GROMACS .gro file of C-alpha atoms in nm:
model
  346
    1MET     CA    1   1.640   0.067  -0.843
    2ASP     CA    2   1.585  -0.159  -1.139
    3SER     CA    3   1.215  -0.106  -1.219
    4SER     CA    4   1.186  -0.462  -1.350
    5LEU     CA    5   1.257  -0.594  -1.000
    6LEU     CA    6   1.008  -0.373  -0.817
    7THR     CA    7   0.705  -0.497  -0.628
    8GLU     CA    8   0.439  -0.236  -0.555
    9ALA     CA    9   0.169  -0.166  -0.297
   10ARG     CA   10  -0.045   0.137  -0.212
   11LEU     CA   11  -0.148   0.286   0.119
   12ASP     CA   12  -0.475   0.473   0.078
   13ASP     CA   13  -0.455   0.723  -0.210
   14VAL     CA   14  -0.148   0.904  -0.077
   15VAL     CA   15   0.153   0.672  -0.050
   16THR     CA   16   0.286   0.421  -0.304
   17LEU     CA   17   0.554   0.172  -0.203
   18GLN     CA   18   0.794  -0.002  -0.438
   19TRP     CA   19   1.070  -0.233  -0.324
   20THR     CA   20   1.329  -0.489  -0.425
   21LEU     CA   21   1.494  -0.754  -0.210
   22ASP     CA   22   1.824  -0.934  -0.209
   23GLU     CA   23   1.958  -1.191   0.034
   24ASP     CA   24   2.002  -0.956   0.329
   25GLU     CA   25   1.869  -0.611   0.231
   26ILE     CA   26   1.551  -0.434   0.127
   27ARG     CA   27   1.550  -0.118  -0.084
   28LEU     CA   28   1.235   0.091  -0.082
   29ARG     CA   29   1.102   0.371  -0.299
   30ILE     CA   30   0.823   0.559  -0.119
   31ALA     CA   31   0.616   0.811  -0.313
   32PHE     CA   32   0.418   1.061  -0.103
   33SER     CA   33   0.148   1.225  -0.319
   34LEU     CA   34   0.054   1.504  -0.080
   35PRO     CA   35  -0.259   1.709  -0.150
   36GLU     CA   36  -0.115   2.014   0.020
   37PRO     CA   37   0.247   2.127  -0.024
   38LEU     CA   38   0.475   2.126   0.278
   39ASP     CA   39   0.713   2.411   0.355
   40ASP     CA   40   1.011   2.422   0.119
   41GLU     CA   41   1.259   2.315   0.388
   42GLU     CA   42   1.082   2.277   0.720
   43TYR     CA   43   0.908   1.941   0.687
   44TRP     CA   44   0.961   1.572   0.761
   45LEU     CA   45   0.858   1.240   0.604
   46GLY     CA   46   0.834   0.913   0.792
   47PHE     CA   47   0.808   0.544   0.706
   48GLY     CA   48   0.826   0.230   0.918
   49ILE     CA   49   0.700  -0.112   1.017
   50SER     CA   50   0.505  -0.218   1.323
   51ASP     CA   51   0.405  -0.548   1.478
   52GLN     CA   52   0.072  -0.413   1.599
   53GLY     CA   53   0.013  -0.161   1.322
   54GLY     CA   54   0.051   0.149   1.539
   55MET     CA   55   0.313   0.382   1.679
   56VAL     CA   56   0.391   0.175   1.988
   57GLY     CA   57   0.656  -0.085   1.906
   58SER     CA   58   0.723   0.056   1.560
   59ASP     CA   59   1.059   0.082   1.379
   60LEU     CA   60   1.073   0.406   1.180
   61ALA     CA   61   1.288   0.617   0.951
   62ILE     CA   62   1.236   0.995   0.961
   63PHE     CA   63   1.358   1.202   0.666
   64VAL     CA   64   1.457   1.566   0.724
   65PRO     CA   65   1.561   1.770   0.416
   66SER     CA   66   1.866   1.992   0.393
   67TYR     CA   67   1.820   2.335   0.548
   68SER     CA   68   1.940   2.648   0.364
   69ASN     CA   69   2.219   2.442   0.207
   70ALA     CA   70   2.383   2.441   0.551
   71THR     CA   71   2.296   2.081   0.627
   72GLU     CA   72   2.261   1.760   0.433
   73ASP     CA   73   1.946   1.557   0.382
   74ARG     CA   74   1.915   1.335   0.688
   75LEU     CA   75   1.748   1.001   0.756
   76ILE     CA   76   1.704   0.933   1.126
   77ASP     CA   77   1.647   0.583   1.266
   78VAL     CA   78   1.388   0.600   1.545
   79HIS     CA   79   1.140   0.374   1.724
   80GLY     CA   80   0.803   0.428   1.886
   81THR     CA   81   0.753   0.367   2.258
   82LEU     CA   82   0.425   0.557   2.301
   83TYR     CA   83   0.161   0.738   2.099
   84GLY     CA   84   0.368   1.050   2.062
   85TYR     CA   85   0.712   1.160   1.953
   86PRO     CA   86   0.950   0.879   1.852
   87THR     CA   87   1.273   0.792   2.030
   88ILE     CA   88   1.604   0.805   1.844
   89ASP     CA   89   1.789   0.472   1.821
   90LYS     CA   90   2.100   0.477   2.038
   91CYS     CA   91   2.243   0.141   1.934
   92GLY     CA   92   2.280   0.222   1.565
   93GLN     CA   93   2.137   0.414   1.272
   94ASP     CA   94   2.037   0.127   1.042
   95TRP     CA   95   1.802   0.289   0.791
   96ARG     CA   96   2.009   0.440   0.507
   97LEU     CA   97   1.915   0.724   0.274
   98ILE     CA   98   1.964   0.662  -0.098
   99GLY     CA   99   1.795   0.970  -0.236
  100HIS     CA  100   1.504   1.213  -0.229
  101SER     CA  101   1.326   1.414  -0.498
  102ARG     CA  102   1.039   1.658  -0.499
  103THR     CA  103   0.803   1.744  -0.785
  104GLU     CA  104   0.546   2.021  -0.772
  105ASN     CA  105   0.202   2.004  -0.934
  106ASP     CA  106   0.201   1.632  -1.001
  107GLU     CA  107  -0.030   1.545  -1.292
  108THR     CA  108  -0.230   1.289  -1.093
  109PHE     CA  109  -0.413   1.438  -0.797
  110ALA     CA  110  -0.146   1.574  -0.568
  111SER     CA  111  -0.002   1.917  -0.521
  112THR     CA  112   0.343   1.779  -0.440
  113LEU     CA  113   0.507   1.443  -0.504
  114HIS     CA  114   0.795   1.346  -0.274
  115THR     CA  115   0.991   1.034  -0.365
  116LEU     CA  116   1.210   0.887  -0.095
  117GLU     CA  117   1.451   0.596  -0.149
  118ILE     CA  118   1.588   0.417   0.156
  119SER     CA  119   1.739   0.080   0.247
  120ARG     CA  120   1.800  -0.140   0.548
  121SER     CA  121   1.927  -0.484   0.636
  122LEU     CA  122   1.649  -0.736   0.672
  123GLN     CA  123   1.784  -0.845   1.009
  124SER     CA  124   1.932  -0.557   1.207
  125ASN     CA  125   2.188  -0.615   1.483
  126ASP     CA  126   1.999  -0.352   1.682
  127ILE     CA  127   1.750  -0.602   1.824
  128ASN     CA  128   1.615  -0.380   2.103
  129GLU     CA  129   1.522  -0.087   1.881
  130ASP     CA  130   1.468  -0.232   1.531
  131LEU     CA  131   1.223  -0.488   1.397
  132PRO     CA  132   1.331  -0.762   1.155
  133ILE     CA  133   1.179  -0.764   0.806
  134LEU     CA  134   1.069  -1.125   0.785
  135ASN     CA  135   0.993  -1.350   0.491
  136ASP     CA  136   0.628  -1.283   0.556
  137GLU     CA  137   0.388  -1.563   0.484
  138PHE     CA  138   0.141  -1.312   0.624
  139SER     CA  139   0.143  -0.933   0.599
  140THR     CA  140   0.372  -0.677   0.761
  141ASN     CA  141   0.206  -0.367   0.903
  142VAL     CA  142   0.361  -0.053   0.753
  143LEU     CA  143   0.319   0.313   0.847
  144ALA     CA  144   0.381   0.637   0.661
  145ALA     CA  145   0.342   0.993   0.792
  146TRP     CA  146   0.442   1.348   0.712
  147GLY     CA  147   0.439   1.689   0.878
  148ARG     CA  148   0.620   2.011   0.941
  149LEU     CA  149   0.931   2.096   1.140
  150ASN     CA  150   0.932   2.363   1.406
  151LEU     CA  151   1.274   2.518   1.367
  152GLY     CA  152   1.165   2.857   1.496
  153GLY     CA  153   1.096   2.989   1.842
  154PHE     CA  154   0.879   3.272   1.963
  155GLY     CA  155   0.936   3.639   2.046
  156GLU     CA  156   1.282   3.793   2.058
  157GLU     CA  157   1.461   3.457   2.082
  158SER     CA  158   1.316   3.331   1.755
  159ASP     CA  159   1.626   3.380   1.539
  160GLY     CA  160   1.862   3.235   1.797
  161ARG     CA  161   1.638   2.940   1.869
  162LYS     CA  162   1.604   2.871   1.497
  163GLU     CA  163   1.982   2.875   1.453
  164GLN     CA  164   2.021   2.639   1.748
  165LYS     CA  165   1.773   2.391   1.605
  166LYS     CA  166   1.932   2.420   1.261
  167ARG     CA  167   2.262   2.318   1.417
  168SER     CA  168   2.088   2.024   1.582
  169LEU     CA  169   2.027   1.883   1.235
  170GLU     CA  170   2.401   1.874   1.168
  171SER     CA  171   2.498   1.611   1.424
  172LEU     CA  172   2.330   1.308   1.575
  173GLN     CA  173   2.441   1.409   1.924
  174TYR     CA  174   2.186   1.690   1.918
  175LEU     CA  175   1.901   1.487   1.779
  176ASP     CA  176   1.751   1.425   2.122
  177ASP     CA  177   1.591   1.762   2.046
  178LEU     CA  178   1.396   1.594   1.767
  179ALA     CA  179   1.081   1.579   1.977
  180SER     CA  180   1.057   1.958   1.989
  181MET     CA  181   1.124   1.986   1.615
  182LEU     CA  182   0.862   1.746   1.476
  183LEU     CA  183   0.517   1.898   1.467
  184PRO     CA  184   0.250   1.627   1.514
  185HIS     CA  185   0.107   1.493   1.189
  186GLY     CA  186  -0.252   1.456   1.309
  187PRO     CA  187  -0.507   1.214   1.157
  188SER     CA  188  -0.476   1.363   0.806
  189GLY     CA  189  -0.097   1.322   0.793
  190ARG     CA  190  -0.064   0.945   0.823
  191VAL     CA  191  -0.159   0.624   0.646
  192SER     CA  192  -0.105   0.260   0.731
  193GLY     CA  193  -0.185  -0.085   0.602
  194PRO     CA  194  -0.066  -0.443   0.552
  195VAL     CA  195   0.201  -0.525   0.292
  196ARG     CA  196   0.366  -0.853   0.193
  197PHE     CA  197   0.726  -0.765   0.110
  198PHE     CA  198   0.802  -1.120  -0.005
  199GLU     CA  199   0.483  -1.169  -0.207
  200ARG     CA  200   0.663  -1.209  -0.540
  201GLN     CA  201   0.881  -1.484  -0.398
  202HIS     CA  202   0.577  -1.667  -0.258
  203THR     CA  203   0.400  -1.629  -0.592
  204GLN     CA  204   0.699  -1.766  -0.781
  205GLN     CA  205   0.719  -2.063  -0.547
  206ASN     CA  206   0.347  -2.134  -0.525
  207GLY     CA  207   0.210  -1.947  -0.823
  208GLN     CA  208  -0.073  -2.051  -1.047
  209GLU     CA  209   0.041  -2.207  -1.373
  210ASP     CA  210   0.014  -1.968  -1.666
  211ASP     CA  211  -0.147  -2.229  -1.892
  212TYR     CA  212  -0.461  -2.260  -1.679
  213PRO     CA  213  -0.764  -2.114  -1.859
  214TYR     CA  214  -0.913  -1.811  -1.687
  215ILE     CA  215  -1.191  -1.556  -1.710
  216ASP     CA  216  -1.160  -1.186  -1.631
  217LEU     CA  217  -1.440  -1.049  -1.414
  218ILE     CA  218  -1.343  -0.697  -1.514
  219PRO     CA  219  -1.596  -0.425  -1.601
  220ASN     CA  220  -1.577  -0.157  -1.865
  221LEU     CA  221  -1.434   0.176  -1.755
  222TYR     CA  222  -1.633   0.314  -1.464
  223SER     CA  223  -1.632   0.684  -1.373
  224ILE     CA  224  -1.562   0.707  -1.000
  225PRO     CA  225  -1.796   0.959  -0.831
  226ASP     CA  226  -1.647   1.252  -0.641
  227SER     CA  227  -1.796   1.113  -0.321
  228LYS     CA  228  -1.603   1.004  -0.014
  229THR     CA  229  -1.741   0.649  -0.023
  230THR     CA  230  -1.885   0.456  -0.317
  231TYR     CA  231  -1.983   0.089  -0.341
  232LYS     CA  232  -2.030  -0.033  -0.698
  233ASN     CA  233  -2.153  -0.378  -0.807
  234PHE     CA  234  -2.045  -0.535  -1.137
  235CYS     CA  235  -2.235  -0.847  -1.247
  236PHE     CA  236  -2.119  -1.138  -1.464
  237GLN     CA  237  -2.272  -1.463  -1.593
  238LEU     CA  238  -2.097  -1.771  -1.727
  239GLU     CA  239  -2.269  -1.704  -2.059
  240ASP     CA  240  -2.054  -1.390  -2.090
  241PHE     CA  241  -1.751  -1.612  -2.156
  242PRO     CA  242  -1.787  -1.834  -2.468
  243GLU     CA  243  -1.446  -1.997  -2.420
  244LEU     CA  244  -1.546  -2.100  -2.069
  245GLN     CA  245  -1.868  -2.247  -2.207
  246GLN     CA  246  -1.659  -2.470  -2.431
  247VAL     CA  247  -1.446  -2.584  -2.137
  248LEU     CA  248  -1.760  -2.668  -1.939
  249LEU     CA  249  -1.890  -2.877  -2.229
  250GLU     CA  250  -1.564  -3.068  -2.263
  251HIS     CA  251  -1.518  -3.152  -1.894
  252GLU     CA  252  -1.754  -3.313  -1.648
  253GLN     CA  253  -1.612  -3.110  -1.360
  254VAL     CA  254  -1.444  -2.766  -1.369
  255HIS     CA  255  -1.304  -2.596  -1.060
  256ILE     CA  256  -1.167  -2.255  -0.968
  257VAL     CA  257  -0.810  -2.304  -0.842
  258GLY     CA  258  -0.695  -1.946  -0.784
  259PHE     CA  259  -0.763  -1.574  -0.804
  260GLN     CA  260  -0.566  -1.273  -0.924
  261ASP     CA  261  -0.687  -0.934  -0.808
  262MET     CA  262  -0.638  -0.660  -1.063
  263SER     CA  263  -0.668  -0.317  -0.899
  264GLU     CA  264  -0.619  -0.030  -1.141
  265SER     CA  265  -0.688   0.275  -0.923
  266PRO     CA  266  -0.538   0.403  -0.596
  267LEU     CA  267  -0.894   0.491  -0.495
  268VAL     CA  268  -0.988   0.123  -0.470
  269HIS     CA  269  -1.009   0.038  -0.100
  270HIS     CA  270  -1.119  -0.325  -0.134
  271MET     CA  271  -1.301  -0.569  -0.364
  272ASP     CA  272  -1.526  -0.862  -0.275
  273LEU     CA  273  -1.608  -1.144  -0.517
  274HIS     CA  274  -1.950  -1.304  -0.460
  275GLY     CA  275  -2.113  -1.594  -0.641
  276THR     CA  276  -2.434  -1.794  -0.666
  277GLU     CA  277  -2.516  -2.155  -0.751
  278SER     CA  278  -2.882  -2.068  -0.811
  279GLU     CA  279  -3.004  -2.129  -1.166
  280LYS     CA  280  -3.258  -1.849  -1.130
  281LEU     CA  281  -3.012  -1.590  -1.001
  282GLY     CA  282  -2.750  -1.704  -1.249
  283ALA     CA  283  -2.985  -1.651  -1.540
  284ASP     CA  284  -3.071  -1.284  -1.475
  285LYS     CA  285  -2.809  -1.016  -1.414
  286ARG     CA  286  -3.073  -0.790  -1.261
  287LEU     CA  287  -3.085  -1.029  -0.966
  288CYS     CA  288  -2.713  -1.030  -0.898
  289ARG     CA  289  -2.740  -0.758  -0.634
  290VAL     CA  290  -2.926  -0.988  -0.396
  291TYR     CA  291  -2.752  -1.212  -0.145
  292MET     CA  292  -2.468  -1.425  -0.282
  293ASP     CA  293  -2.190  -1.627  -0.122
  294LEU     CA  294  -1.870  -1.440  -0.044
  295ILE     CA  295  -1.601  -1.628  -0.236
  296HIS     CA  296  -1.291  -1.411  -0.230
  297PRO     CA  297  -1.217  -1.080  -0.050
  298TRP     CA  298  -0.925  -0.847  -0.126
  299GLU     CA  299  -0.803  -0.514   0.011
  300GLN     CA  300  -0.519  -0.276  -0.072
  301GLY     CA  301  -0.186  -0.411   0.052
  302SER     CA  302  -0.301  -0.774   0.046
  303PRO     CA  303  -0.146  -1.030  -0.189
  304THR     CA  304  -0.275  -0.992  -0.544
  305ARG     CA  305  -0.270  -1.370  -0.603
  306PHE     CA  306  -0.439  -1.641  -0.403
  307ASN     CA  307  -0.412  -2.007  -0.499
  308LEU     CA  308  -0.607  -2.293  -0.347
  309PRO     CA  309  -0.423  -2.606  -0.231
  310GLU     CA  310  -0.378  -2.874  -0.497
  311VAL     CA  311  -0.636  -3.095  -0.326
  312ALA     CA  312  -0.903  -2.823  -0.326
  313GLY     CA  313  -1.116  -2.642  -0.583
  314ILE     CA  314  -1.436  -2.437  -0.609
  315PRO     CA  315  -1.694  -2.596  -0.844
  316LEU     CA  316  -1.791  -2.393  -1.150
  317GLY     CA  317  -2.089  -2.442  -1.380
  318LYS     CA  318  -2.308  -2.750  -1.326
  319GLY     CA  319  -2.322  -2.817  -0.953
  320GLY     CA  320  -2.118  -2.503  -0.886
  321TYR     CA  321  -2.119  -2.126  -0.927
  322ARG     CA  322  -2.315  -1.987  -1.223
  323ALA     CA  323  -2.289  -1.610  -1.178
  324PHE     CA  324  -2.067  -1.360  -0.997
  325ARG     CA  325  -2.073  -1.014  -0.851
  326VAL     CA  326  -1.760  -0.803  -0.800
  327GLU     CA  327  -1.830  -0.538  -0.537
  328VAL     CA  328  -1.576  -0.256  -0.537
  329HIS     CA  329  -1.540  -0.004  -0.255
  330TYR     CA  330  -1.394   0.327  -0.373
  331HIS     CA  331  -1.246   0.542  -0.096
  332ASN     CA  332  -1.215   0.902  -0.215
  333PRO     CA  333  -1.169   1.116   0.098
  334ARG     CA  334  -1.068   1.424  -0.101
  335ARG     CA  335  -1.365   1.385  -0.337
  336LEU     CA  336  -1.149   1.390  -0.648
  337ALA     CA  337  -1.326   1.409  -0.983
  338GLY     CA  338  -1.245   1.277  -1.329
  339PHE     CA  339  -1.106   0.933  -1.238
  340GLN     CA  340  -1.203   0.611  -1.417
  341ASP     CA  341  -1.140   0.253  -1.316
  342SER     CA  342  -1.172  -0.103  -1.442
  343SER     CA  343  -1.057  -0.307  -1.142
  344GLY     CA  344  -1.172  -0.664  -1.108
  345VAL     CA  345  -1.075  -1.026  -1.048
  346ARG     CA  346  -0.918  -1.286  -1.279
   0.00000   0.00000   0.00000
């Protein structure tokens, strides 16, 4: 895929999505940064979309790698009907495999990096088993999961059973046996979250003009603790921005007309922008940790730009907000050490 056309989103600290759209197709690059390596050949990777955000009613693609050079890499189009093994689509295999790569000892924080590239028509003809990928004014719920394959049996029949299951990978007519091949992923082998696939198009149509003045509520580099959950407050006053002070002097009224969220780390779970109109609170950064109005929330997978309607604005300065607090929630379930971050809001 042309990297200049990619839009990106992250699911937790494990999966990164990149995609590009044309008139009737989406192409996806899905990077699985797995903390523990899967077996060389006996594993699976899954990705899909879901109306409700869970397995039931989902439209999924399951990747199964080649086995002992006897089979090809396979991408299987399935759908979820219950909280369990998926059902293989009978009306058509619409997800298409473009490529797969695997890198050991990734330099970031994973033991293994799997990169999967797939594509699908935005509107499938398989209406009973596939979900359309809509021009989403709101978010689409996406799922990603991974696990191991059970190609072996038990006892004396192990070799024969393994050969039988290996052959089942060679032809779709045997893939009804998929349920007995996919080992459950469990709670540690899945991630999910909201994504706006058409965000760039919405931004281009409704985006904030580049010539608007702005301030960056962005802290200096912060060392993320190796704790599972960290909430960190970063405080800002209008006096921190001399150029803004000049704008406030030149205009009787100044309003905030939009926000751009600038997340720099996959460990950022969400950010909340708070503000105060109080002269006392706005004059002392030590007081910024007390109660303030919630102005703008953001979480991973949400749009990174939000623009107010042309008839609306949030007052700034005299008669408006005088100080801000950016509260960042870092989610570090594997307690990784050595990471720094400077996420914030423009």
